[in-house]
Each structure stands twice: as structure tokens, then as C-alpha cells.
Protein backbone atom coordinates (compact mmCIF):
# COMPACT_ATOMS: atom_id res chain seq x y z
CA MET A 1 -27.19 -214.56 42.06
CA LYS A 2 -30.72 -214.73 40.66
CA ILE A 3 -32.27 -211.48 39.51
CA SER A 4 -35.00 -211.87 42.14
CA GLU A 5 -32.38 -212.09 44.89
CA PHE A 6 -30.64 -209.01 43.54
CA ALA A 7 -33.92 -207.10 43.45
CA ARG A 8 -34.76 -208.11 47.01
CA SER A 9 -31.32 -207.08 48.32
CA GLU A 10 -31.59 -203.71 46.55
CA GLY A 11 -35.14 -203.07 47.65
CA ILE A 12 -36.41 -202.74 44.08
CA THR A 13 -38.86 -204.68 41.94
CA VAL A 14 -37.78 -207.61 39.81
CA GLN A 15 -39.03 -205.71 36.77
CA ARG A 16 -36.73 -202.77 37.49
CA ALA A 17 -33.80 -205.10 38.16
CA ALA A 18 -34.41 -206.83 34.82
CA ARG A 19 -34.48 -203.45 33.09
CA LEU A 20 -31.13 -202.55 34.66
CA ALA A 21 -29.75 -205.86 33.37
CA ARG A 22 -31.09 -205.30 29.85
CA GLU A 23 -29.58 -201.81 29.76
CA GLY A 24 -26.21 -203.11 30.91
CA ARG A 25 -26.29 -201.06 34.10
CA ILE A 26 -25.63 -204.07 36.34
CA PRO A 27 -23.27 -207.00 35.62
CA ALA A 28 -25.71 -209.69 34.52
CA ARG A 29 -26.24 -212.33 31.84
CA LYS A 30 -29.03 -214.66 30.85
CA VAL A 31 -28.77 -218.33 31.80
CA SER A 32 -31.48 -220.55 30.32
CA GLY A 33 -33.52 -217.44 29.64
CA VAL A 34 -33.26 -216.10 33.21
CA TRP A 35 -31.17 -213.11 34.28
CA GLU A 36 -28.37 -213.83 36.75
CA VAL A 37 -26.27 -211.12 38.37
CA ASP A 38 -22.50 -211.47 38.73
CA GLU A 39 -22.31 -211.79 42.51
CA THR A 40 -18.62 -210.84 42.70
CA ALA A 41 -19.16 -207.58 40.84
CA PHE A 42 -22.28 -206.97 42.89
CA ILE A 43 -20.33 -207.30 46.15
CA VAL A 44 -17.72 -204.85 44.87
CA ARG A 45 -20.41 -202.36 43.94
CA ARG A 46 -22.08 -202.75 47.32
CA SER A 47 -18.77 -202.06 49.04
CA ARG A 48 -19.36 -198.33 48.48
CA ARG A 49 -19.98 -197.03 51.94
CA ARG A 50 -22.28 -194.29 53.09
CA LEU A 51 -20.63 -190.89 52.84
CA SER A 52 -19.84 -188.86 55.91
CA GLU A 53 -22.06 -185.90 56.70
CA GLN A 54 -19.37 -183.51 55.46
CA SER A 55 -18.90 -185.40 52.19
CA ARG A 56 -22.64 -185.46 51.56
CA SER A 57 -22.76 -181.73 52.25
CA ASP A 58 -19.94 -181.08 49.78
CA VAL A 59 -21.63 -183.16 47.08
CA LEU A 60 -24.86 -181.24 47.59
CA ARG A 61 -22.94 -177.95 47.48
CA TRP A 62 -21.72 -178.77 43.99
CA MET A 63 -25.10 -180.05 42.84
CA ASN A 64 -26.73 -176.84 44.05
CA HIS A 65 -24.13 -174.21 43.19
CA LYS A 66 -21.75 -175.94 40.74
CA THR A 67 -18.71 -174.70 42.60
CA PHE A 68 -16.18 -175.80 45.21
CA ASP A 69 -15.79 -172.26 46.58
CA GLY A 70 -14.73 -172.45 50.20
CA ILE A 71 -13.46 -176.02 49.90
CA THR A 72 -9.72 -176.61 49.58
CA GLY A 73 -7.02 -179.24 49.86
CA VAL A 74 -7.87 -182.87 50.52
CA ARG A 75 -11.50 -182.03 51.16
CA LYS A 76 -11.85 -180.46 47.71
CA ALA A 77 -10.06 -183.38 46.06
CA ARG A 78 -12.38 -185.84 47.79
CA ALA A 79 -15.50 -183.87 46.81
CA ALA A 80 -14.28 -183.58 43.22
CA ALA A 81 -13.72 -187.34 43.06
CA ARG A 82 -17.30 -187.91 44.24
CA ILE A 83 -18.68 -185.58 41.58
CA ARG A 84 -16.57 -187.32 38.93
CA GLU A 85 -17.94 -190.67 40.07
CA PHE A 86 -21.51 -189.37 39.89
CA ILE A 87 -21.06 -187.81 36.44
CA ASP A 88 -19.49 -190.99 35.02
CA SER A 89 -21.66 -193.53 36.85
CA PRO A 90 -23.67 -195.96 34.68
CA ASP A 91 -26.16 -196.20 37.55
CA PRO A 92 -26.35 -192.84 39.40
CA VAL A 93 -29.49 -193.94 41.23
CA ALA A 94 -27.72 -196.82 42.96
CA LEU A 95 -24.71 -194.61 43.66
CA LEU A 96 -26.74 -191.96 45.46
CA ARG A 97 -28.67 -194.65 47.32
CA ASP A 98 -25.39 -196.06 48.61
CA TRP A 99 -24.01 -192.64 49.54
CA TRP A 100 -27.10 -191.58 51.49
CA ALA A 101 -28.14 -195.06 52.67
CA GLY A 102 -31.81 -194.19 53.06
CA SER A 103 -31.23 -190.88 54.86
CA ALA A 104 -33.24 -188.43 52.75
CA PRO A 105 -31.93 -184.84 52.84
CA GLU A 106 -34.30 -181.89 53.00
CA GLY A 107 -34.39 -179.02 50.53
CA ARG A 108 -34.42 -178.44 46.80
CA GLY A 109 -31.84 -178.87 44.06
CA GLY A 110 -29.39 -181.63 44.84
CA ALA A 111 -31.40 -182.77 47.85
CA ALA A 112 -34.41 -183.35 45.58
CA VAL A 113 -32.24 -185.41 43.23
CA VAL A 114 -31.07 -187.57 46.14
CA ARG A 115 -34.65 -188.09 47.29
CA ALA A 116 -35.58 -189.11 43.74
CA ALA A 117 -32.78 -191.70 43.82
CA LEU A 118 -33.97 -193.08 47.14
CA ARG A 119 -37.45 -193.44 45.67
CA GLY A 120 -36.18 -195.08 42.49
CA PHE A 121 -37.08 -192.26 40.08
CA ASP A 122 -34.40 -193.11 37.52
CA GLN A 123 -35.22 -190.54 34.86
CA GLN A 124 -35.16 -187.57 37.22
CA VAL A 125 -31.73 -188.58 38.49
CA ARG A 126 -30.38 -189.26 35.00
CA ASP A 127 -31.61 -185.86 33.82
CA ALA A 128 -29.74 -184.26 36.71
CA GLN A 129 -26.63 -186.28 35.87
CA LYS A 130 -26.81 -185.30 32.20
CA HIS A 131 -27.12 -181.60 32.95
CA MET A 132 -24.63 -181.57 35.81
CA GLY A 133 -22.54 -178.45 35.34
CA MET A 134 -23.87 -177.23 31.99
CA TRP A 135 -22.21 -173.87 31.45
CA VAL A 136 -22.57 -170.83 29.25
CA LEU A 137 -18.99 -169.56 29.28
CA ASP A 138 -19.48 -166.11 27.80
CA SER A 139 -17.46 -163.85 30.10
CA PRO A 140 -14.36 -163.91 32.32
CA ASP A 141 -16.60 -164.14 35.38
CA SER A 142 -18.27 -167.28 34.01
CA VAL A 143 -14.86 -168.89 33.35
CA ARG A 144 -13.06 -167.84 36.54
CA GLY A 145 -12.85 -170.72 38.98
CA ARG A 146 -14.50 -173.20 36.63
CA ILE A 147 -11.20 -174.45 35.21
CA SER A 148 -9.78 -175.15 38.66
CA ASP A 149 -12.94 -176.96 39.74
CA TRP A 150 -13.04 -179.11 36.62
CA ARG A 151 -9.34 -179.91 36.84
CA ALA A 152 -10.12 -181.29 40.29
CA ILE A 153 -13.12 -183.24 39.00
CA ARG A 154 -11.11 -184.77 36.15
CA GLY A 155 -8.12 -185.38 38.42
CA VAL A 156 -5.75 -183.39 36.19
CA SER A 157 -2.91 -181.21 37.48
CA ALA A 158 -2.07 -177.87 35.89
CA GLY A 159 1.13 -179.40 34.51
CA GLU A 160 -0.72 -182.32 32.92
CA LEU A 161 -3.28 -179.95 31.44
CA ALA A 162 -0.48 -177.82 30.00
CA GLU A 163 1.00 -180.86 28.26
CA ARG A 164 -2.34 -181.88 26.79
CA THR A 165 -3.31 -178.42 25.55
CA ASP A 166 0.00 -176.71 24.75
CA VAL A 167 -1.12 -173.92 27.06
CA PRO A 168 1.65 -172.88 29.49
CA THR A 169 1.03 -173.64 33.15
CA SER A 170 1.39 -169.94 33.98
CA VAL A 171 -1.38 -169.11 31.51
CA ILE A 172 -3.62 -171.82 32.96
CA HIS A 173 -3.22 -170.28 36.41
CA THR A 174 -3.96 -166.85 34.94
CA ILE A 175 -7.17 -168.17 33.40
CA GLU A 176 -8.16 -169.72 36.71
CA ARG A 177 -7.63 -166.39 38.49
CA THR A 178 -8.97 -163.95 35.92
CA GLY A 179 -11.19 -165.91 33.57
CA TYR A 180 -9.30 -165.10 30.38
CA SER A 181 -6.00 -165.81 28.64
CA PRO A 182 -3.60 -163.03 27.63
CA ARG A 183 -2.87 -165.11 24.52
CA GLY A 184 -6.46 -165.27 23.33
CA ASN A 185 -9.63 -167.26 23.76
CA ARG A 186 -8.28 -170.32 21.93
CA ASP A 187 -6.50 -171.29 25.14
CA VAL A 188 -9.78 -171.30 27.04
CA ALA A 189 -11.48 -173.30 24.29
CA ARG A 190 -8.70 -175.91 24.31
CA ILE A 191 -8.89 -176.29 28.07
CA VAL A 192 -12.69 -176.58 28.06
CA LYS A 193 -12.50 -179.29 25.39
CA THR A 194 -9.68 -181.20 27.09
CA LEU A 195 -11.37 -181.19 30.50
CA ARG A 196 -14.67 -182.13 28.86
CA ILE A 197 -16.45 -179.29 30.60
CA PRO A 198 -20.09 -179.49 29.45
CA ALA A 199 -20.20 -175.92 28.16
CA VAL A 200 -23.10 -175.11 25.87
CA HIS A 201 -21.47 -171.94 24.55
CA VAL A 202 -17.96 -170.48 24.63
CA ARG A 203 -17.62 -167.01 23.15
CA THR A 204 -14.42 -165.33 22.00
CA GLU A 205 -12.37 -163.24 24.41
CA ARG A 206 -13.18 -160.12 22.40
CA SER A 207 -16.91 -160.83 22.67
CA ALA A 208 -16.55 -161.52 26.37
CA HIS A 209 -15.01 -158.09 26.90
CA ALA A 210 -17.38 -156.24 24.60
């Protein structure tokens, strides 16, 4: 598929499409000096369907409040998978465009990020993606619930997390309920590192209780 055809199908300029190709954000290669997009990979990427109203609402809930409070079971797992996909996406603009399919939400926060994606404002969306869930974990209250949410986002069970961190499952559940470990703050630090929670600061348990 020629880059011009890709741009037309995506509703973007050829210049922006070429930039995406240069940055490796779409599957493309140069043939005789002209960018061509891998049509098979493009079709797979376009197979992402528009999210349901509930799924869009759950994604915006996380983007606005950074929590899955009030969401449980399959619904939470589905929302967490969407957030994981957004955080890890090489092209979050295209992802949000697919999810909302031109239906611009109203409001601030996450809704503003979605509108930026629909308008092609790459940098604003990438900034939001980069800072998605930046935490200052300096008290039990700031830790409580975060571990459970990020386990869901990373798709890791408590048992798997216990194996990776050498923190007993019972202690992990205690941290999720109370925000601290009875064995010391090293447990929390190990879990934060293993789950790749983007925490900007993690203080010791003693400091957190001071």
C-alpha cells in the first residue's frame, strides 16, 4: 500500500504518515525511495473495533482518576487490558482514534486527550501516555488499591507476583488492603518495581507512618 493511500484511509496528511513511517510507528519500508505500508499489518491494526460505551467510560475513568474503584470482575479485567494497551502502544493516537471512531467525548482530563487524538495532536497524547499513572507513593493511603489495579493492568495474578518478588501472597493481599507490608517497605518497593508502576517516589514504611 502506498503511503498516500494509507494517509487517505487514515484521514491524515501524507507528511504525517511519512513521519509515522520514519519513526517506526507504522509497518512500512522504502521501495525505490518511496514509503510503502505493509498492507497485511495495516489490516490487522485496523481490525481494532470501536469500544462500547461502557468500555470507553471505564477507560476515561482511569485516565481521569487513575483507579478502577467500583469496577470488578470481567469488566475490571477488560478495562485494565485497555489501559495496558494504551500505555504500551507505539501509536496511542491511532489507538484512541479507533476506540472512539470519531465520536469526541466532552469534558476535561481523559476526554481532552481523546479529542486531541481525534484531531491528530500527537504530542499532547504522547505526553498523556508518558505520564499515565505517575505516582508519589509516600503513605499507606497512596499505596492501597494501587497494587491491585496495576496487577490487573499488567495481567499478573497475586500468585505470579509472589513468585517474581519473593513476597508471600498473603502479604501482597495485605498490602493491597492496607497499603503497607508487616515485613517492611522492601516488599512494597519490590512489587512496584516488578509491576513497573511509574512511581516517582517511594518512601520507607517508617517515613510513611511518621
